[in-house]
Tab-separated table of C-alpha atoms in Angstrom:
chain	number	residue	atom	x	y	z
A	1	UNK	CA	0.000	0.000	0.000
A	2	UNK	CA	2.830	2.384	0.898
A	3	UNK	CA	4.613	1.588	-2.368
A	4	UNK	CA	1.479	2.342	-4.406
A	5	UNK	CA	0.873	5.567	-2.536
A	6	UNK	CA	4.495	6.615	-2.963
A	7	UNK	CA	4.289	5.977	-6.712
A	8	UNK	CA	1.035	7.957	-6.806
A	9	UNK	CA	2.659	10.965	-5.080
A	10	UNK	CA	5.905	10.727	-7.102
A	11	UNK	CA	4.026	10.898	-10.410
A	12	UNK	CA	2.200	14.017	-9.245
A	13	UNK	CA	5.418	15.614	-7.950
A	14	UNK	CA	7.349	14.867	-11.148
A	15	UNK	CA	4.539	16.198	-13.345
A	16	UNK	CA	4.417	19.465	-11.368
A	17	UNK	CA	8.217	19.730	-11.435
A	18	UNK	CA	8.493	19.279	-15.219
A	19	UNK	CA	5.615	21.694	-15.923
A	20	UNK	CA	7.257	24.235	-13.626
A	21	UNK	CA	10.665	23.798	-15.304
A	22	UNK	CA	9.057	24.270	-18.728
A	23	UNK	CA	7.304	27.466	-17.633
A	24	UNK	CA	10.386	28.917	-15.920
A	25	UNK	CA	12.671	28.038	-18.837
A	26	UNK	CA	10.207	29.605	-21.267
A	27	UNK	CA	10.099	32.789	-19.147
A	28	UNK	CA	13.900	32.868	-19.009
A	29	UNK	CA	14.237	32.525	-22.789
A	30	UNK	CA	11.619	35.238	-23.278
A	31	UNK	CA	13.547	37.611	-21.026
A	32	UNK	CA	16.724	37.004	-23.070
A	33	UNK	CA	15.146	38.386	-26.231
A	34	UNK	CA	13.572	41.497	-24.701
A	35	UNK	CA	15.250	44.613	-26.080
A	36	UNK	CA	15.437	46.236	-22.620
A	37	UNK	CA	17.379	43.281	-21.219
A	38	UNK	CA	19.597	43.092	-24.302
A	39	UNK	CA	20.356	46.795	-23.992
A	40	UNK	CA	21.305	46.428	-20.330
A	41	UNK	CA	23.502	43.415	-21.084
A	42	UNK	CA	25.330	45.162	-23.941
A	43	UNK	CA	25.924	48.298	-21.876
A	44	UNK	CA	27.510	46.196	-19.142
A	45	UNK	CA	29.769	44.339	-21.588
A	46	UNK	CA	30.834	47.572	-23.333
A	47	UNK	CA	32.082	48.957	-20.009
A	48	UNK	CA	33.920	45.718	-19.187
A	49	UNK	CA	35.570	45.762	-22.624
A	50	UNK	CA	36.613	49.386	-22.113
A	51	UNK	CA	38.328	48.455	-18.839
A	52	UNK	CA	40.148	45.593	-20.566
A	53	UNK	CA	41.376	47.880	-23.344
A	54	UNK	CA	42.530	50.520	-20.847
A	55	UNK	CA	44.659	47.872	-19.142
A	56	UNK	CA	46.163	46.854	-22.488
A	57	UNK	CA	46.947	50.458	-23.405
A	58	UNK	CA	48.611	51.111	-20.060
A	59	UNK	CA	50.711	47.969	-20.433
A	60	UNK	CA	51.833	49.116	-23.898
A	61	UNK	CA	52.918	52.518	-22.609
A	62	UNK	CA	54.731	50.865	-19.694
A	63	UNK	CA	56.414	48.448	-22.108
A	64	UNK	CA	57.912	51.309	-24.106
A	65	UNK	CA	58.946	53.312	-21.058
A	66	UNK	CA	60.786	50.302	-19.626
A	67	UNK	CA	62.331	49.139	-22.916
A	68	UNK	CA	62.743	52.582	-24.470
A	69	UNK	CA	61.821	50.829	-27.728
A	70	UNK	CA	59.132	48.613	-29.239
A	71	UNK	CA	61.491	45.687	-29.881
A	72	UNK	CA	60.008	42.370	-28.760
A	73	UNK	CA	56.458	43.726	-28.604
A	74	UNK	CA	55.217	41.120	-31.071
A	75	UNK	CA	55.987	38.399	-28.540
A	76	UNK	CA	53.809	40.137	-25.921
A	77	UNK	CA	50.554	39.546	-27.804
A	78	UNK	CA	49.139	36.181	-28.892
A	79	UNK	CA	48.467	35.812	-32.602
A	80	UNK	CA	44.817	34.985	-31.894
A	81	UNK	CA	44.113	38.126	-29.835
A	82	UNK	CA	41.607	39.454	-32.362
A	83	UNK	CA	39.828	36.101	-32.586
A	84	UNK	CA	39.694	35.576	-28.810
A	85	UNK	CA	39.056	39.116	-27.556
A	86	UNK	CA	38.047	41.060	-30.669
A	87	UNK	CA	40.950	43.480	-30.157
A	88	UNK	CA	43.592	44.705	-32.609
A	89	UNK	CA	46.383	47.158	-31.752
A	90	UNK	CA	48.281	49.510	-34.055
A	91	UNK	CA	51.116	51.848	-33.132
A	92	UNK	CA	52.044	54.913	-35.145
A	93	UNK	CA	55.174	57.006	-34.887
A	94	UNK	CA	53.901	60.379	-36.075
A	95	UNK	CA	52.112	59.177	-39.237
A	96	UNK	CA	54.084	55.965	-39.854
A	97	UNK	CA	52.646	52.605	-38.835
A	98	UNK	CA	55.364	50.729	-36.925
A	99	UNK	CA	53.418	47.908	-35.233
A	100	UNK	CA	50.193	45.962	-35.780
A	101	UNK	CA	48.781	42.926	-33.971
A	102	UNK	CA	46.366	42.023	-36.792
A	103	UNK	CA	46.287	42.638	-40.540
A	104	UNK	CA	42.613	41.916	-41.267
A	105	UNK	CA	41.346	45.442	-40.540
A	106	UNK	CA	41.632	48.121	-43.258
A	107	UNK	CA	43.116	50.877	-41.066
A	108	UNK	CA	43.554	54.483	-42.140
A	109	UNK	CA	45.137	57.621	-40.679
A	110	UNK	CA	41.673	59.175	-40.395
A	111	UNK	CA	40.795	56.606	-37.739
A	112	UNK	CA	43.385	57.759	-35.245
A	113	UNK	CA	43.005	61.439	-36.017
A	114	UNK	CA	39.424	61.315	-34.758
A	115	UNK	CA	38.270	61.043	-31.162
A	116	UNK	CA	37.685	57.674	-29.562
A	117	UNK	CA	34.277	56.424	-30.594
A	118	UNK	CA	32.459	54.167	-33.016
A	119	UNK	CA	33.332	53.735	-36.667
A	120	UNK	CA	32.039	51.492	-39.396
A	121	UNK	CA	34.741	50.039	-41.588
A	122	UNK	CA	34.086	48.046	-44.745
A	123	UNK	CA	32.893	44.864	-43.036
A	124	UNK	CA	32.309	45.672	-39.367
A	125	UNK	CA	31.529	48.124	-36.594
A	126	UNK	CA	34.447	48.936	-34.286
A	127	UNK	CA	35.025	51.009	-31.233
A	128	UNK	CA	38.236	53.017	-31.465
A	129	UNK	CA	40.482	53.680	-28.470
A	130	UNK	CA	43.393	56.110	-28.642
A	131	UNK	CA	46.432	56.521	-26.421
A	132	UNK	CA	48.915	59.258	-27.323
A	133	UNK	CA	52.274	59.901	-25.706
A	134	UNK	CA	55.481	61.474	-26.960
A	135	UNK	CA	55.448	61.031	-30.747
A	136	UNK	CA	53.423	57.800	-30.625
A	137	UNK	CA	49.745	57.042	-31.070
A	138	UNK	CA	48.385	53.653	-30.020
A	139	UNK	CA	45.108	52.724	-31.691
A	140	UNK	CA	42.922	49.851	-30.540
A	141	UNK	CA	40.081	48.507	-32.682
A	142	UNK	CA	37.478	46.656	-30.628
A	143	UNK	CA	35.119	44.602	-32.780
A	144	UNK	CA	31.449	45.124	-31.946
A	145	UNK	CA	29.567	43.613	-34.872
A	146	UNK	CA	30.290	42.329	-38.351
A	147	UNK	CA	28.617	44.198	-41.205
A	148	UNK	CA	29.172	42.247	-44.406
A	149	UNK	CA	27.414	43.402	-47.547
A	150	UNK	CA	26.758	39.762	-48.430
A	151	UNK	CA	26.367	36.881	-45.988
A	152	UNK	CA	26.861	33.149	-46.319
A	153	UNK	CA	27.629	30.148	-44.096
A	154	UNK	CA	31.007	31.642	-43.187
A	155	UNK	CA	30.326	35.381	-43.222
A	156	UNK	CA	27.575	36.404	-40.835
A	157	UNK	CA	26.637	39.770	-39.383
A	158	UNK	CA	26.939	38.634	-35.784
A	159	UNK	CA	27.973	40.595	-32.736
A	160	UNK	CA	31.339	39.709	-31.259
A	161	UNK	CA	30.871	36.692	-28.994
A	162	UNK	CA	31.479	38.629	-25.737
A	163	UNK	CA	28.329	40.694	-26.271
A	164	UNK	CA	25.852	37.780	-26.540
A	165	UNK	CA	23.410	39.664	-28.766
A	166	UNK	CA	21.294	38.313	-31.643
A	167	UNK	CA	22.270	39.496	-35.106
A	168	UNK	CA	18.831	41.089	-35.591
A	169	UNK	CA	19.912	43.975	-33.360
A	170	UNK	CA	21.122	46.895	-35.480
A	171	UNK	CA	23.676	49.592	-34.636
A	172	UNK	CA	23.107	53.259	-35.398
A	173	UNK	CA	25.143	56.383	-34.605
A	174	UNK	CA	21.914	58.329	-34.125
A	175	UNK	CA	20.754	59.006	-30.559
A	176	UNK	CA	17.764	56.756	-30.077
A	177	UNK	CA	15.865	55.187	-27.186
A	178	UNK	CA	18.432	52.485	-26.402
A	179	UNK	CA	21.705	54.385	-26.145
A	180	UNK	CA	25.080	52.850	-25.303
A	181	UNK	CA	27.562	55.037	-23.434
A	182	UNK	CA	31.169	54.750	-22.321
A	183	UNK	CA	32.409	54.571	-18.748
A	184	UNK	CA	32.092	58.386	-18.477
A	185	UNK	CA	28.475	58.274	-19.750
A	186	UNK	CA	29.411	59.753	-23.140
A	187	UNK	CA	27.240	58.598	-26.044
A	188	UNK	CA	28.729	55.921	-28.295
A	189	UNK	CA	25.875	54.483	-30.352
A	190	UNK	CA	22.302	53.230	-30.173
A	191	UNK	CA	20.797	49.836	-30.858
A	192	UNK	CA	17.560	49.190	-32.700
A	193	UNK	CA	15.360	46.184	-33.289
A	194	UNK	CA	13.564	46.326	-36.614
A	195	UNK	CA	12.079	42.848	-36.409
A	196	UNK	CA	10.688	40.576	-33.711
A	197	UNK	CA	13.009	38.138	-31.985
A	198	UNK	CA	12.076	34.491	-31.630
A	199	UNK	CA	13.137	31.889	-29.100
A	200	UNK	CA	15.737	29.601	-30.661
A	201	UNK	CA	14.634	26.287	-32.138
A	202	UNK	CA	16.822	24.408	-29.655
A	203	UNK	CA	15.120	26.132	-26.723
A	204	UNK	CA	11.686	25.334	-28.144
A	205	UNK	CA	12.626	21.636	-28.228
A	206	UNK	CA	13.733	21.775	-24.580
A	207	UNK	CA	10.479	23.440	-23.517
A	208	UNK	CA	8.449	20.924	-25.508
A	209	UNK	CA	10.397	18.046	-23.938
A	210	UNK	CA	9.680	19.286	-20.406
A	211	UNK	CA	5.984	19.685	-21.186
A	212	UNK	CA	5.813	16.165	-22.654
A	213	UNK	CA	7.528	14.690	-19.599
A	214	UNK	CA	5.161	16.612	-17.349
A	215	UNK	CA	2.192	15.344	-19.344
A	216	UNK	CA	3.438	11.742	-19.147
A	217	UNK	CA	3.816	11.833	-15.361
A	218	UNK	CA	0.500	13.643	-14.926
A	219	UNK	CA	-1.235	11.068	-17.118
A	220	UNK	CA	0.331	8.329	-15.006
A	221	UNK	CA	-0.912	10.096	-11.882
A	222	UNK	CA	-4.468	10.275	-13.269
A	223	UNK	CA	-4.328	6.638	-14.358
A	224	UNK	CA	-3.169	5.491	-10.895
A	225	UNK	CA	-5.896	7.528	-9.265
A	226	UNK	CA	-8.530	6.094	-11.582
A	227	UNK	CA	-7.193	2.601	-10.982
A	228	UNK	CA	-7.373	3.149	-7.231
A	229	UNK	CA	-10.972	4.373	-7.448
A	230	UNK	CA	-12.004	1.346	-9.544
A	231	UNK	CA	-10.645	-1.136	-7.036
A	232	UNK	CA	-12.100	0.596	-3.979
C-alpha cells in the first residue's frame, strides 16, 4: 500500500516539477530576447571591454617606457588576440605605422586622427580607443559587430561573442531610445530592433520536452488515481 501511494505521489510531484521547469525556462528565454534586457547586457559588456582595453593600453605605454623601444612587442601579444578578444592594436610614430597585432582590418590615418568612438569600416563596426604619448599614437580597434554586404555560411553579421546579442539587433550612430555610453556616460551608439526576436529552435525543443515529460507523469498520476478508485 505504501509503495502504491508513494508511486502515486511521485508521479504528481514529477509532473508538477516538469511543468514548472518548462514554464520557468520559457520565461527565461523570453527575457533574453527582450530589447530592454539586451540593452542592459550590452551596456555592461561595453564597459567591461573598455576596462580591458585601458589595461592593455597602459601595459603598452609601460612596455615602451621600460624598454625605451618597441622591440620584442610582437611576442607580448598572442596571434589569436583578435579572434579571442576582438581586439587589434596599431602603433604609429607620427604618421608611420610601426606595429600591428592584426592585418585583417583596413586601417587608415583618419581613424586615429578622430576622437575615440564608433566607426564602421568596410565589413564591421568597431570602437576606437586612442592613447597618445610622446610622438606615438596607439590605436585599438574593438570589434562590436560584423557588417558584411553579403552573408553566407562563413560570413555572418553577428555581434562579437562577448556581447551575446542576436544578429537582428542593429547599430546606429543616431541618438535613439536604447543608447550605449562609455564609462564616463558619453554617447557611443544606439541599438535598434527592426524585427521581432524568436526563441531559438533548440530552446523550443527543450520546452516541448519538459511539457511532454510533465504530461506523461501527470497522465500516469491520473491513471493510478482512476485505478485506485475502480478497485475501492
